[in-house]
Amino acid sequence: MTTAPIPVSADPAASADPMPQPPEQPDLDACCGNGCDPCIFDSYDLAMDEYRQTLRAWKARNETPAGQE
């Protein structure tokens, strides 16, 4: 999984509420194939769900009000 670089801001408020970072995707070869419960990919999926929720909340907090761009 590749993500675009996040621009660095000189705004001190940005460092107080940094943009959430996605979890690192496990290598495809990291799964042992033994049907573990939870599998590392299950754990990754849960971490991605949490990341998406956290990112949505962060975007709502850091949204620029209309007309103040």
Coordinates of C-alpha atoms in Angstrom, one line a residue, residues 2-24:
T2 CA 1.5 3.3 -1.0
T3 CA 0.4 6.6 0.3
A4 CA 1.1 10.1 -1.0
P5 CA 3.4 12.2 1.1
I6 CA 1.7 14.5 3.5
P7 CA 2.6 18.2 3.2
V8 CA 4.4 19.6 6.2
S9 CA 2.7 22.7 7.6
A10 CA 4.3 25.6 9.4
D11 CA 1.1 26.0 11.3
P12 CA 1.7 25.2 15.0
A13 CA -1.9 24.0 15.4
A14 CA -1.2 21.3 12.8
S15 CA 1.4 19.7 15.1
A16 CA -1.1 19.7 18.0
D17 CA -3.6 17.7 15.9
P18 CA -1.5 15.7 13.4
M19 CA -3.3 13.9 10.5
P20 CA -3.7 10.2 11.4
Q21 CA -1.5 7.7 9.6
P22 CA -2.7 4.4 8.1
P23 CA -1.5 1.2 9.7
E24 CA 1.3 -0.6 7.9

